[in-house]
Amino acid sequence: MDWLVLSDAEWMAILLSLRVSSVAMLASLPFAIGIALILARGRFWGKAVLNGIVHLPLVLPPVVTGFLLLILFGKRGPIGAFLAEYTGIVFSFRWTGAALACAIMAFPLMVRSIRLSIEAVDRRLEQAAATLGAGPVWVFLTVTLPLVLPGIIAGMILAFAKAMGEFGATITFVSNIPGETQTLSSAIYTFTQVPGGDAGAFRLTIISVVISMAALMISEMLANLAVKKMDAA
Amino acid sequence: MSLEVAIRHRLGAFSVTAAFSADKGVTALFGRSGSGKTSLINIIAGLLRPEDGRLTFNGDVLVDSEARIFVPPHKRRFGYVFQEARLFPHLNVRRNLGYGRWFARHAGEGADFDRIVDLLGIAALLNRAPANLSGGEKQRVAIGRALLSSPRLLLMDEPLAALDEERKAEILPYLERLRDETAIPIVYVSHSVVEVARLANRVIVLENGRISASGDAATILSAPSPAISRREAGTLIEGTVETSDVSHQITIVRAGTLRIQVPHLEAPAGKPVRLHIAARDVMLATSRPEGLSALNILPGTIVGIGQAEHGMVDVRLDCGGVTILSRVTTLSRDLLRLQAGKPVHAVIKSVALDL
């Protein structure tokens, strides 16, 4: 069973992938909740445009998304240069850039899941809370958020799984540097490009399948739980 | 304790215009569905913003369209019991009850938890989830939740409409206790004569978004009105409990000079009660009938006969100073030669007066 033992470089890729995916998932969560809330509840001009922009990474070729990120967030890009100068955050060819690419790619999935569950909330419950003395912020925190929670968790897991599998945008934006930007997917790609790399690629593939499968199953379970709760109400 | 309402609101082609005041006791907004009752109560609650008008409570201005004042619902401290209980599905009964109480305590007030739980008979439900409650239990918890928010006014929008007859009968006594044991004014929306007859002190009749009549319950419910369906038309009699026959479970209610026998009414002597006598439950006889199971045979005089409608007429009687309405067919009217001034006997089965 020697072929199942992971090398240091492979471990590094796995841990980096987990870190990149976790950061991508957590950092985009507040934005996803905000955007989902606006899309589910807001009525304003340009809502269709906002919806389109959010979903763009889902339909664009990942390479295109990566290239756009490179232009905008690269060292000389307008946003990248600004952030580097005023906050010290650098994206290009760093693991943070990989996290950004993954977050952007996973964003539509997360927003979609949260939005659907916000739309399923019975607004009459929020009215009831208001008549009981709860202001809008309290209504959101004590009624809306708990009812949306299963959708948020499902969205997070889906986003995490998507981030684990992200390849095109990441490799375009931050390249494939072992220890810095070489994620699970990039590592598998690298293995397939060298002679005799099949065993390594296969090991990482198994791990990738296990992680993705677990994420999907948990997400499905939570979605079912949410539906049951809504029905019971 | 007085709510003053004078508002106008348009919803598409329909508009609601109403001006009234409500103080201690139960004020019923009564009318058929689509008459604007729910819009009106939502305006009072602050869930709907009226286009035009003024709303004050104890001199506190809540809405004033001219001064651009609109106090949001959470700052009005009006409890609201909805047609569907609207309990929070993610909280158990105890936490649902505590929800409004928490905000009220923040404002320096807290209603007496144990007393209200006891009043509504929900002590055994405290640790249950709303999903596991029956319709009647849910509604009682919803009433408790509203009461525990220490409301200055209680709004109820057809709280019994979604329940079957048995559940209604289960909750009505609690609502009566609420009216009699708390000082909170109640605005009660309903289209049911039975509920309004039992609960309301004052009735405001709404038709097509306008107030068509208002006044004390006995006067309004005894007058013919398009808001009252044909099957429910009748008279409301206010009386007091005189004596009870325990062995037969019959109670005698005195109204004026009349003594009316009512089944299964557990109440101490002297307690005021209301009897709604539906016109269709009252028979007429030109001579005193013998050998009849009906216990109430009341001598009286015909005061007037209404217009014939669908082959039926409403005959208005004066029985010892109390007005009673009887509905008979036009055929009976002609056979018995009923006309104003004719002495008759009104026959009412006690069973028809089962509250």
Coordinates of C-alpha atoms in Angstrom, one line a residue:
Chain A
M1 CA 0.0 0.0 0.0
D2 CA 3.0 2.2 -0.4
W3 CA 1.5 4.0 -3.3
L4 CA -1.2 5.5 -0.9
V5 CA 1.4 7.4 1.2
L6 CA 1.3 11.1 0.5
S7 CA 4.5 13.0 -0.1
D8 CA 5.3 16.3 1.6
A9 CA 4.5 18.3 -1.5
E10 CA 1.1 16.5 -1.8
W11 CA 0.3 17.2 1.8
M12 CA 1.2 20.8 1.2
A13 CA -1.2 21.0 -1.7
I14 CA -4.0 19.5 0.3
L15 CA -3.5 21.8 3.3
L16 CA -3.2 24.8 1.1
S17 CA -6.4 23.9 -0.7
L18 CA -8.2 23.5 2.6
R19 CA -6.9 26.9 3.8
V20 CA -7.7 28.6 0.5
S21 CA -11.2 27.2 0.4
S22 CA -12.0 28.0 4.0
V23 CA -10.8 31.5 3.7
A24 CA -12.7 32.0 0.4
M25 CA -15.9 30.6 2.0
L26 CA -15.7 32.6 5.2
A27 CA -14.6 35.9 3.7
S28 CA -17.3 35.9 1.1
L29 CA -20.1 34.9 3.5
P30 CA -21.1 38.4 4.7
F31 CA -21.1 39.7 1.1
A32 CA -23.2 36.7 0.0
I33 CA -25.8 37.2 2.7
G34 CA -26.0 40.9 1.9
I35 CA -26.3 40.4 -1.9
A36 CA -28.8 37.5 -1.3
L37 CA -30.9 39.8 0.9
I38 CA -30.9 42.5 -1.7
L39 CA -31.8 40.1 -4.5
A40 CA -34.5 38.4 -2.5
R41 CA -36.1 41.4 -1.0
G42 CA -35.0 44.5 -2.8
R43 CA -37.0 46.2 -5.5
F44 CA -34.8 48.6 -7.5
W45 CA -33.7 49.5 -10.9
G46 CA -30.8 47.4 -12.1
K47 CA -31.6 44.4 -10.0
A48 CA -31.4 42.2 -13.1
V49 CA -27.9 43.6 -13.9
L50 CA -26.7 42.9 -10.3
N51 CA -28.1 39.4 -10.6
G52 CA -26.3 39.0 -13.9
I53 CA -22.9 40.2 -12.5
V54 CA -23.2 37.8 -9.5
H55 CA -23.9 34.9 -11.8
L56 CA -21.3 35.8 -14.4
P57 CA -18.5 33.6 -13.0
L58 CA -20.9 30.6 -13.3
V59 CA -21.2 31.0 -17.1
L60 CA -17.9 32.6 -18.1
P61 CA -15.0 30.4 -19.0
P62 CA -12.9 30.2 -15.8
V63 CA -9.8 31.4 -17.7
V64 CA -11.7 34.6 -18.6
T65 CA -12.6 35.2 -14.9
G66 CA -8.9 34.6 -14.0
F67 CA -7.7 36.9 -16.7
L68 CA -10.1 39.7 -15.5
L69 CA -8.9 39.2 -11.9
L70 CA -5.3 39.5 -13.2
I71 CA -6.2 42.8 -14.9
L72 CA -8.1 44.2 -11.9
F73 CA -6.3 42.8 -8.9
G74 CA -2.7 42.3 -10.4
K75 CA 0.2 44.3 -9.1
R76 CA -0.5 47.1 -11.6
G77 CA -4.2 46.6 -11.8
P78 CA -6.4 49.5 -10.5
I79 CA -7.8 47.6 -7.5
G80 CA -4.7 45.5 -6.8
A81 CA -2.4 48.5 -6.7
F82 CA -4.8 50.4 -4.5
L83 CA -5.1 47.6 -2.0
A84 CA -1.4 46.9 -1.9
E85 CA -0.6 50.6 -1.2
Y86 CA -3.3 51.3 1.5
T87 CA -4.0 47.9 3.1
G88 CA -0.9 45.9 2.4
I89 CA -3.0 43.1 0.9
V90 CA -1.4 41.6 -2.2
F91 CA -3.2 39.1 -4.3
S92 CA -1.0 38.4 -7.3
F93 CA 0.9 35.1 -7.1
R94 CA 0.0 34.7 -3.4
W95 CA -2.3 32.2 -1.8
T96 CA -4.6 35.1 -1.0
G97 CA -5.1 35.5 -4.7
A98 CA -6.1 31.9 -5.0
A99 CA -8.6 32.5 -2.2
L100 CA -10.0 35.5 -4.1
A101 CA -10.3 33.5 -7.3
C102 CA -12.1 30.7 -5.5
A103 CA -14.4 33.1 -3.6
I104 CA -15.4 34.8 -6.9
M105 CA -16.0 31.4 -8.6
A106 CA -18.0 30.1 -5.7
F107 CA -20.0 33.3 -5.0
P108 CA -23.0 32.6 -7.3
L109 CA -23.6 29.2 -5.7
M110 CA -23.5 30.6 -2.2
V111 CA -25.7 33.6 -3.1
R112 CA -28.2 31.3 -4.8
S113 CA -28.6 29.0 -1.9
I114 CA -29.0 31.8 0.6
R115 CA -31.3 33.7 -1.6
L116 CA -33.7 30.7 -2.1
S117 CA -33.9 30.2 1.6
I118 CA -34.5 33.9 2.3
E119 CA -37.4 33.8 -0.3
A120 CA -38.8 30.8 1.6
V121 CA -39.1 32.7 4.8
D122 CA -42.7 33.5 5.7
R123 CA -42.7 37.3 5.9
R124 CA -45.8 37.2 8.1
L125 CA -43.6 35.8 10.9
E126 CA -41.4 39.0 10.6
Q127 CA -44.6 41.1 10.8
A128 CA -45.6 39.2 13.9
A129 CA -42.2 39.8 15.5
A130 CA -42.5 43.6 14.7
T131 CA -45.9 43.7 16.5
L132 CA -44.2 42.1 19.5
G133 CA -41.8 45.0 19.7
A134 CA -38.8 43.9 17.7
G135 CA -37.2 46.5 15.5
P136 CA -35.9 45.6 12.0
V137 CA -32.4 44.6 13.1
W138 CA -33.8 42.4 15.9
V139 CA -36.3 40.8 13.5
F140 CA -33.5 40.0 11.2
L141 CA -31.3 38.5 13.9
T142 CA -34.0 36.6 15.8
V143 CA -36.4 35.5 13.2
T144 CA -35.0 35.8 9.6
L145 CA -31.5 34.6 10.3
P146 CA -32.4 31.5 12.3
L147 CA -34.9 30.5 9.6
V148 CA -32.3 31.1 6.8
L149 CA -29.5 29.3 8.7
P150 CA -29.8 25.9 6.9
G151 CA -29.7 27.7 3.6
I152 CA -26.6 29.6 4.7
I153 CA -24.8 26.5 5.9
A154 CA -25.7 24.6 2.7
G155 CA -24.4 27.6 0.6
M156 CA -21.2 27.6 2.6
I157 CA -20.6 24.0 2.0
L158 CA -21.4 24.2 -1.6
A159 CA -19.0 27.2 -1.9
F160 CA -16.3 25.2 -0.1
A161 CA -16.6 22.3 -2.4
K162 CA -16.6 24.6 -5.5
A163 CA -13.4 26.3 -4.1
M164 CA -11.7 22.9 -3.5
G165 CA -12.2 22.1 -7.2
E166 CA -11.4 25.5 -8.7
F167 CA -8.7 25.4 -11.3
G168 CA -9.0 27.6 -14.3
A169 CA -9.4 31.0 -12.7
T170 CA -6.8 30.3 -10.0
I171 CA -4.0 29.0 -12.3
T172 CA -4.7 32.0 -14.7
F173 CA -4.6 34.6 -11.9
V174 CA -1.9 33.3 -9.5
S175 CA -0.2 30.6 -11.5
N176 CA 0.9 27.3 -10.0
I177 CA 3.7 27.9 -7.4
P178 CA 4.2 24.9 -5.1
G179 CA 3.7 25.9 -1.4
E180 CA 2.1 29.2 -2.3
T181 CA -0.6 28.8 -5.0
Q182 CA -0.4 25.1 -5.9
T183 CA -3.8 23.8 -4.8
L184 CA -5.1 20.3 -5.0
S185 CA -6.4 20.8 -8.5
S186 CA -3.2 22.5 -9.8
A187 CA -1.1 19.7 -8.2
I188 CA -3.1 17.0 -10.0
Y189 CA -2.7 19.0 -13.2
T190 CA 1.1 19.2 -12.6
F191 CA 1.3 15.4 -11.9
T192 CA -0.5 14.7 -15.2
Q193 CA 2.1 16.7 -17.1
V194 CA 5.2 14.7 -15.9
P195 CA 6.0 11.1 -16.8
G196 CA 5.2 8.7 -13.9
G197 CA 3.0 11.2 -12.1
D198 CA -0.1 9.0 -12.4
A199 CA 0.1 7.6 -8.9
G200 CA 0.3 11.0 -7.3
A201 CA -2.5 12.3 -9.4
F202 CA -4.6 9.3 -8.4
R203 CA -3.9 9.8 -4.7
L204 CA -5.0 13.4 -4.8
T205 CA -8.0 12.5 -7.0
I206 CA -9.3 10.1 -4.3
I207 CA -8.9 12.8 -1.7
S208 CA -10.6 15.3 -3.9
V209 CA -13.5 13.0 -4.5
V210 CA -13.9 12.2 -0.8
I211 CA -13.9 15.9 0.2
S212 CA -16.3 17.0 -2.5
M213 CA -18.7 14.0 -1.9
A214 CA -18.8 14.7 1.8
A215 CA -19.5 18.4 1.2
L216 CA -22.4 17.6 -1.2
M217 CA -24.0 15.1 1.1
I218 CA -23.9 17.4 4.1
S219 CA -25.3 20.2 2.0
E220 CA -28.2 18.0 0.8
M221 CA -28.9 16.9 4.3
L222 CA -29.2 20.4 5.6
A223 CA -31.4 21.5 2.7
N224 CA -33.8 18.7 3.6
L225 CA -33.7 19.7 7.2
A226 CA -34.6 23.3 6.2
V227 CA -37.6 22.1 4.1
K228 CA -38.9 20.0 6.9
K229 CA -38.7 22.9 9.3
M230 CA -40.6 25.2 6.9
D231 CA -43.3 22.6 6.4
A232 CA -43.7 22.2 10.2
A233 CA -44.4 25.9 10.5
Chain B
M1 CA -57.4 54.4 27.2
S2 CA -58.7 55.4 23.9
L3 CA -57.8 54.8 20.3
E4 CA -58.9 57.4 17.8
V5 CA -58.9 56.4 14.1
A6 CA -59.6 58.6 11.1
I7 CA -58.0 57.3 8.0
R8 CA -58.4 56.8 4.3
H9 CA -56.5 54.2 2.3
R10 CA -56.7 53.0 -1.3
L11 CA -55.8 49.5 -2.5
G12 CA -56.2 49.4 -6.2
A13 CA -59.9 50.0 -7.0
F14 CA -60.9 49.4 -3.4
S15 CA -60.7 52.1 -0.7
V16 CA -61.1 52.1 3.0
T17 CA -62.4 55.2 4.8
A18 CA -63.1 54.9 8.5
A19 CA -63.3 57.1 11.5
F20 CA -64.1 55.7 14.9
S21 CA -62.8 55.4 18.4
A22 CA -62.3 52.4 20.7
D23 CA -61.8 52.3 24.4
K24 CA -61.9 49.8 27.2
G25 CA -63.6 46.5 26.4
V26 CA -64.0 44.8 23.1
T27 CA -64.7 46.8 20.0
A28 CA -65.7 44.6 17.1
L29 CA -64.9 45.5 13.5
F30 CA -67.7 43.5 11.9
G31 CA -68.3 42.8 8.2
R32 CA -68.2 40.3 5.4
S33 CA -64.9 39.3 3.9
G34 CA -63.6 42.0 1.6
S35 CA -65.2 44.7 3.6
G36 CA -61.8 46.2 4.6
K37 CA -61.6 44.9 8.2
T38 CA -58.2 43.4 7.9
S39 CA -56.8 46.5 6.1
L40 CA -58.1 48.6 8.9
I41 CA -56.6 46.5 11.7
N42 CA -53.3 46.4 9.8
I43 CA -53.3 50.2 9.6
I44 CA -53.9 50.3 13.4
A45 CA -51.0 47.9 13.9
G46 CA -48.7 49.8 11.7
L47 CA -48.3 47.0 9.2
L48 CA -50.0 49.1 6.5
R49 CA -49.4 52.8 6.1
P50 CA -52.5 54.7 5.3
E51 CA -52.5 57.3 2.5
D52 CA -54.2 59.8 4.5
G53 CA -55.4 60.4 8.1
R54 CA -54.6 60.4 11.8
L55 CA -54.3 57.7 14.4
T56 CA -53.8 58.4 18.1
F57 CA -53.7 56.3 21.2
N58 CA -54.2 58.1 24.5
G59 CA -53.2 61.3 22.8
D60 CA -50.1 59.7 21.5
V61 CA -49.9 60.4 17.7
L62 CA -49.1 57.3 15.8
V63 CA -50.0 58.3 12.3
D64 CA -50.5 61.8 11.0
S65 CA -50.2 62.1 7.3
E66 CA -50.1 65.9 7.3
A67 CA -47.3 66.1 9.8
R68 CA -45.6 63.1 8.1
I69 CA -45.7 61.1 11.3
F70 CA -45.6 57.3 11.1
V71 CA -44.7 55.2 14.1
P72 CA -43.5 51.8 13.0
P73 CA -45.3 48.7 14.5
H74 CA -42.5 47.7 16.9
K75 CA -42.8 51.1 18.7
R76 CA -46.6 51.1 19.1
R77 CA -46.8 48.3 21.7
F78 CA -50.0 47.0 20.2
G79 CA -50.4 43.2 20.6
Y80 CA -51.6 41.5 17.5
V81 CA -53.2 38.0 17.3
F82 CA -53.4 36.9 13.6
Q83 CA -55.9 34.6 12.0
E84 CA -53.1 32.0 11.7
A85 CA -51.1 31.8 14.9
R86 CA -47.8 32.8 13.3
L87 CA -45.7 31.2 16.0
F88 CA -42.0 31.2 15.4
P89 CA -41.2 27.6 14.2
H90 CA -37.6 27.7 15.4
L91 CA -38.6 28.5 19.0
N92 CA -40.5 26.3 21.5
V93 CA -43.7 27.5 23.2
R94 CA -41.9 29.0 26.2
R95 CA -39.6 31.0 24.0
N96 CA -42.4 32.1 21.7
L97 CA -44.2 33.4 24.8
G98 CA -41.1 35.1 26.0
Y99 CA -40.3 36.8 22.7
G100 CA -42.4 40.0 23.1
R101 CA -41.9 39.9 26.8
W102 CA -38.2 40.4 26.3
F103 CA -38.7 43.6 24.4
A104 CA -41.3 44.8 26.9
R105 CA -39.0 44.2 29.8
H106 CA -36.4 46.2 27.9
A107 CA -38.9 49.0 28.0
G108 CA -39.2 48.5 31.8
E109 CA -42.3 46.4 31.9
G110 CA -43.0 42.7 32.2
A111 CA -46.4 41.0 32.2
D112 CA -47.1 38.3 34.7
F113 CA -46.0 35.1 33.0
D114 CA -47.6 32.6 35.3
R115 CA -50.9 34.4 35.5
I116 CA -51.2 34.6 31.7
V117 CA -50.1 31.0 31.1
D118 CA -52.7 30.0 33.7
L119 CA -55.4 32.2 32.2
L120 CA -54.9 30.5 28.8
G121 CA -54.4 27.0 30.1
I122 CA -51.1 26.4 28.3
A123 CA -48.8 25.4 31.2
A124 CA -48.5 21.9 29.9
L125 CA -47.3 23.1 26.4
L126 CA -44.4 25.2 27.4
N127 CA -41.6 22.8 26.2
R128 CA -43.4 21.7 23.0
A129 CA -42.5 22.9 19.5
P130 CA -45.2 24.9 17.7
A131 CA -45.3 22.2 15.0
N132 CA -46.7 19.7 17.6
L133 CA -49.6 21.8 18.7
S134 CA -53.2 21.6 17.6
G135 CA -54.8 24.6 16.0
G136 CA -56.6 25.7 19.1
E137 CA -53.4 25.3 21.2
K138 CA -51.4 27.3 18.7
Q139 CA -53.9 30.1 18.8
R140 CA -53.9 30.2 22.6
V141 CA -50.1 30.4 22.6
A142 CA -50.3 33.2 20.1
I143 CA -52.8 35.1 22.4
G144 CA -50.4 34.6 25.3
R145 CA -47.4 35.8 23.3
A146 CA -49.3 39.0 22.4
L147 CA -50.4 39.5 26.0
L148 CA -46.9 39.0 27.4
S149 CA -45.6 41.8 25.3
S150 CA -47.4 44.1 27.7
P151 CA -49.5 45.6 24.9
R152 CA -51.4 48.9 25.4
L153 CA -54.0 47.6 23.0
L154 CA -54.8 44.1 21.7
L155 CA -55.7 43.6 18.0
M156 CA -57.3 40.3 17.0
D157 CA -57.9 39.5 13.3
E158 CA -60.5 36.7 13.1
P159 CA -58.5 34.6 15.7
L160 CA -61.0 31.8 15.5
A161 CA -61.7 31.7 11.8
A162 CA -59.2 29.0 11.0
L163 CA -60.5 26.7 13.7
D164 CA -63.3 24.2 13.7
E165 CA -66.4 24.6 15.9
E166 CA -65.0 22.6 18.8
R167 CA -61.8 24.6 18.9
K168 CA -63.7 27.8 18.8
A169 CA -65.8 26.7 21.7
E170 CA -62.5 25.9 23.5
I171 CA -61.1 29.4 23.0
L172 CA -64.1 31.6 23.4
P173 CA -64.2 31.3 27.2
Y174 CA -60.6 32.4 27.4
L175 CA -61.3 35.4 25.3
E176 CA -64.2 36.3 27.6
R177 CA -61.9 36.0 30.6
L178 CA -59.4 38.2 28.8
R179 CA -62.1 40.9 28.3
D180 CA -63.3 40.7 31.9
E181 CA -60.0 40.2 33.7
T182 CA -57.6 42.6 31.9
A183 CA -57.9 46.3 31.4
I184 CA -56.5 46.1 27.8
P185 CA -58.8 47.5 25.2
I186 CA -59.4 44.9 22.4
V187 CA -60.1 45.5 18.7
Y188 CA -61.7 42.3 17.4
V189 CA -62.2 41.7 13.7
S190 CA -64.8 39.1 12.8
H191 CA -67.5 38.2 10.4
S192 CA -69.2 35.8 12.8
V193 CA -72.3 37.0 14.6
V194 CA -71.8 34.3 17.2
E195 CA -68.3 35.6 18.2
V196 CA -69.2 39.2 18.1
A197 CA -72.4 38.6 20.1
R198 CA -70.5 36.9 22.8
L199 CA -67.5 39.2 23.0
A200 CA -68.1 42.7 21.8
N201 CA -69.1 45.7 23.8
R202 CA -69.3 47.9 20.8
V203 CA -69.7 46.9 17.1
I204 CA -68.6 48.8 14.1
V205 CA -70.1 47.5 10.9
L206 CA -67.9 47.8 7.7
E207 CA -69.3 47.5 4.2
N208 CA -67.2 48.0 1.1
G209 CA -64.6 49.9 3.1
R210 CA -67.0 52.2 4.8
I211 CA -68.6 52.2 8.2
S212 CA -72.3 51.6 7.7
A213 CA -73.3 51.4 11.4
S214 CA -71.8 51.5 14.8
G215 CA -73.1 51.3 18.4
D216 CA -73.5 48.8 21.2
A217 CA -73.6 45.2 20.4
A218 CA -77.2 44.5 21.2
T219 CA -78.5 47.3 19.0
I220 CA -76.3 46.5 16.0
L221 CA -76.7 42.8 16.0
S222 CA -80.5 43.0 16.4
A223 CA -80.9 45.4 13.4
P224 CA -81.1 44.0 9.9
S225 CA -77.8 44.5 8.1
P226 CA -76.2 43.3 4.9
A227 CA -73.1 42.4 7.0
I228 CA -75.1 39.7 8.8
S229 CA -75.7 36.7 6.7
R230 CA -79.3 35.4 6.3
R231 CA -78.6 32.3 8.4
E232 CA -77.2 34.3 11.2
A233 CA -79.8 37.1 11.5
G234 CA -81.5 37.4 14.8
T235 CA -81.5 39.4 18.0
L236 CA -79.0 39.8 20.8
I237 CA -80.6 39.7 24.3
E238 CA -78.7 40.9 27.4
G239 CA -79.7 39.2 30.6
T240 CA -78.5 38.0 33.9
V241 CA -78.3 34.4 35.3
E242 CA -81.1 33.9 37.7
T243 CA -81.1 30.3 38.9
S244 CA -79.6 27.0 37.8
D245 CA -81.3 23.6 37.8
V246 CA -78.3 21.4 38.5
S247 CA -80.0 18.1 38.0
H248 CA -81.1 19.0 34.4
Q249 CA -78.2 21.4 33.8
I250 CA -80.7 24.1 32.8
T251 CA -80.0 27.7 33.7
I252 CA -82.6 30.4 33.7
V253 CA -81.6 33.8 32.3
R254 CA -83.7 36.8 33.0
A255 CA -84.0 39.5 30.4
G256 CA -86.5 42.2 31.3
T257 CA -89.6 40.3 32.3
L258 CA -88.7 37.3 30.3
R259 CA -87.2 34.1 31.8
I260 CA -85.4 32.1 29.2
Q261 CA -84.2 28.6 29.8
V262 CA -80.7 27.8 28.5
P263 CA -78.9 24.4 28.7
H264 CA -75.4 23.7 30.0
L265 CA -74.4 27.2 31.1
E266 CA -72.2 27.1 34.2
A267 CA -72.4 30.6 35.7
P268 CA -73.2 32.0 39.1
A269 CA -76.4 33.8 39.7
G270 CA -76.3 37.5 38.8
K271 CA -73.7 37.0 36.1
P272 CA -74.6 39.0 33.0
V273 CA -74.9 36.9 29.9
R274 CA -75.8 37.5 26.3
L275 CA -78.1 35.3 24.2
H276 CA -78.0 35.5 20.5
I277 CA -81.3 34.1 19.3
A278 CA -81.2 33.4 15.6
A279 CA -84.4 34.3 13.8
R280 CA -84.5 30.9 12.1
D281 CA -84.6 29.2 15.5
V282 CA -87.8 31.0 16.6
M283 CA -91.2 29.4 15.8
L284 CA -94.5 31.3 16.0
A285 CA -97.8 29.9 17.3
T286 CA -101.1 31.8 17.4
S287 CA -102.3 29.9 20.5
R288 CA -100.2 28.5 23.3
P289 CA -99.0 25.1 22.2
E290 CA -99.3 22.0 24.4
G291 CA -97.1 18.9 24.6
L292 CA -94.1 20.5 23.0
S293 CA -90.5 19.7 24.0
A294 CA -89.4 23.3 23.4
L295 CA -89.0 24.9 26.9
N296 CA -89.3 28.6 26.0
I297 CA -92.8 29.6 25.0
L298 CA -92.9 33.4 25.2
P299 CA -96.1 35.4 24.8
G300 CA -95.8 38.5 22.7
T301 CA -97.2 40.8 20.1
I302 CA -96.1 41.3 16.5
V303 CA -94.6 44.7 16.0
G304 CA -93.8 44.5 12.4
I305 CA -93.2 42.1 9.4
G306 CA -90.3 42.7 7.1
Q307 CA -90.1 42.4 3.3
A308 CA -90.4 38.9 1.8
E309 CA -87.1 37.5 0.6
H310 CA -86.6 34.1 -0.9
G311 CA -90.1 33.1 0.3
M312 CA -89.3 34.1 3.9
V313 CA -90.2 37.0 6.1
D314 CA -88.7 38.3 9.4
V315 CA -91.4 38.9 12.0
R316 CA -90.5 41.3 14.8
L317 CA -92.0 40.6 18.1
D318 CA -92.3 42.4 21.4
C319 CA -92.1 39.8 24.2
G320 CA -92.5 41.6 27.5
G321 CA -90.4 44.5 26.4
V322 CA -87.7 42.4 24.7
T323 CA -87.5 42.4 20.9
I324 CA -87.3 39.0 19.3
L325 CA -87.0 38.2 15.6
S326 CA -88.6 35.2 14.1
R327 CA -88.2 34.0 10.5
V328 CA -91.1 32.2 8.9
T329 CA -92.0 31.3 5.4
T330 CA -94.5 33.6 3.5
L331 CA -96.7 30.5 3.4
S332 CA -96.9 30.4 7.2
R333 CA -97.4 34.1 7.3
D334 CA -100.5 33.8 5.1
L335 CA -101.8 30.6 6.8
L336 CA -101.6 32.1 10.3
R337 CA -102.6 35.5 9.0
L338 CA -99.7 37.2 10.8
Q339 CA -99.9 40.9 10.9
A340 CA -98.8 43.8 13.2
G341 CA -100.6 43.9 16.5
K342 CA -101.5 40.2 16.5
P343 CA -100.7 38.4 19.8
V344 CA -98.6 35.3 19.3
H345 CA -96.3 32.9 21.1
A346 CA -92.6 32.7 20.3
V347 CA -91.3 29.2 20.6
I348 CA -87.6 28.7 21.1
K349 CA -85.9 25.3 21.8
S350 CA -83.5 25.6 24.7
V351 CA -81.1 23.5 22.7
A352 CA -80.8 26.3 20.1
L353 CA -79.4 28.5 22.8
D354 CA -76.5 26.2 23.7
L355 CA -73.5 28.7 23.9

